[in-house]
């Protein structure tokens, strides 16, 4: 075990990023075109990084598996983006955003990174507005803000319920401009399948063209992964169907450490599962909890009856006295607005007691009748109309007439590849940005902070820090003829051939669903040692059967969606073991990682700062082998660790 | 419920393609349309047969990946609904459904129900942006924007680039898509300096891609899952006309 160094500047945190930018090396403008940078992914982090690097003069190769750069999953973010602008004059500041984020992350993030994120947040808003991102505005023409995710100040900028879409289109358009100018070469429908490491540095990637099946080699001076999170390890999540761990996991197999994989975020307000065929879960914005009241029936007869496949009385027929508004009861101060992890666990708790009200007893009510009585139907429609419409489209029920049913679902992953303050992994030349890295959210991410981090990394941090690395190593020869390219390409081809040759009896999705269910049950909202130990035995068994009995029709030399999915599920089946081991090893509860053995008398998470105030970074040592643990100690110089309380 | 699907199967852009009839049985009314296809595909896969290829990703109606014709209507014809949000309760037992890809010269078929929509990307690359560098622009609130303009710009900006407008149009025009971006950026002061060069560059690219021209049928807007108004085309045409005078030296 080694101890990892964050390379964060020492001294005063307020000036750290400015000092660092001065201290690091800068590439001579005339030399920038001599460097080639590969950026994988075109979400908020990837598109903003590729566009910014192109503007700076680097030669950029940008890849995505979707048919267009505009379709990356950042597009689906609804709520908003935080920034410490203090436009509302309600006492917000960079320091307050920093403080809230460190505390919200349950003291498992790196203070220097979080401070920089809070600082840069204000530039993001300026940048986005200059690009023409149509944020919501007040009648005076100035930008509107809302309070979000339990924050005590209004610092969230938004564009209706489509903030991610508008920010991504802004970054996509900046990217399109660079593509037009020839600074960025964009390769769509191209999936990265390996990282190539030469002389200890990341020097290229192997891709597969998803239309022709052609496997190709790409050489560069640095590789940037902006490939998103791994919530689809649960099969059912709010992520897009294509979201996967493949790029990050293959990098991990080439030596990059995977940090804190057990930190996953479960979003409390999603539409519950309605049947075994379900392919994904749909998130309903957290803003619904501002006016909606969460409850479960008190009487068992009113809950889900799996024999009958329905609930007892209709929720509208259940009198007030027979409803349990469990969030208001357990958390009188914050009520329905407690943080995501707390709300999710409370809903699970109610359902575990047998008081669920949806398919298989998984779901609770989110009721707007009180809000409609207080505000009127029109005002409620003004605030939540588009969400109510979406809900009705999916479930066939109108939230104006009957309570919504909601249940928590995997939504975001705080863990990711380990990076230092420069966003470089432990493999020199391999940078990781956005959700794919582990760095800023600790054990729990606050609402409206994902968009902020993606754009902070892509627009403002990486374009500076990558220059430091490139200037240090200088312009080097590059070639796709290196032995490492040949080896990596052969491995990629062998894996594809193997998948196609099994010709088994089970579909790819059936394995993914099986893995997902195991992960959800034993490594989901709540975990315990026994369950995790069982899971660690179960995953290799599923993996073994996969490689013996999966059915992948078709060939490799054509568009083959089953083959694409098979490769991703194969990687999830390896990665899941690392994730479960991380959860098993971390004998404490913190943020999204809730170990049932470690809770206070009131059922809240019990951290163990003495033994676990560190980043767990796992080094791959072979499939089925126990990975090596490396630690980065976390120091809290500004925000002193305390137990979160939302009572 | 049980359905009979007539699905367009085409191996690639150079294959002529044909309809194949596939029985879909044991469908639940709670499934989304794409989950129904997943269900059908899983059976095909287990039997070692080629599943039906269709594009999809977020399944929340926002990424713009999905879309094909159901009985001649883009996304199935339910107002403001992408095919991923369409549910089987809209259909009845025993129905016959014909599934086809978007039909347009500018959108060549990749395979089965999947088409190549990169023509849209090239229209944006031609000028669908504000030329601003990453760096330190002025404070975001230094330039107030009339709420009405901001709201109209937002409405135009909600386009998801799915291509239903092109598929719905008898001329296969891409003008609702192009007009939406021209309107979004043209309504904002940030987009004003390039307003007239942008509209020319984007419409020239639109024509070069082989899209047809608007003859005011309005099918595009009727089938747009985001309800983008036909006004964006009128505004684009007005800007284009003004540009003919303004851009003269």
Coordinates of C-alpha atoms in Angstrom, one line a residue, chain B residues 164-173 175-176 212-224 228-231 233-234 237:
Chain B
X164 CA -39.2 14.2 -36.4
X165 CA -39.8 17.5 -38.2
X166 CA -37.9 16.3 -41.2
X167 CA -39.7 13.0 -41.2
X168 CA -43.1 14.6 -40.9
X169 CA -42.6 17.2 -43.7
X170 CA -43.7 16.2 -47.2
X171 CA -40.7 18.1 -48.5
X172 CA -38.3 16.6 -45.9
X173 CA -37.3 20.1 -44.9
X175 CA -36.3 24.2 -41.4
X176 CA -37.9 23.8 -38.1
X212 CA -36.2 20.3 -48.9
X213 CA -37.8 23.7 -48.5
X214 CA -40.7 24.8 -46.3
X215 CA -44.1 25.2 -48.0
X216 CA -46.0 25.9 -44.8
X217 CA -47.7 22.6 -44.2
X218 CA -47.0 22.8 -40.5
X219 CA -46.6 19.1 -40.0
X220 CA -43.1 19.6 -38.5
X221 CA -44.5 21.6 -35.6
X222 CA -47.5 19.3 -35.1
X223 CA -45.2 16.4 -34.6
X224 CA -42.4 18.1 -32.8
X228 CA -41.5 24.2 -31.3
X229 CA -43.6 26.8 -33.1
X230 CA -43.7 27.4 -36.8
X231 CA -42.9 31.0 -35.9
X233 CA -39.3 29.4 -39.6
X234 CA -41.0 32.7 -40.3
X237 CA -36.9 33.7 -43.3

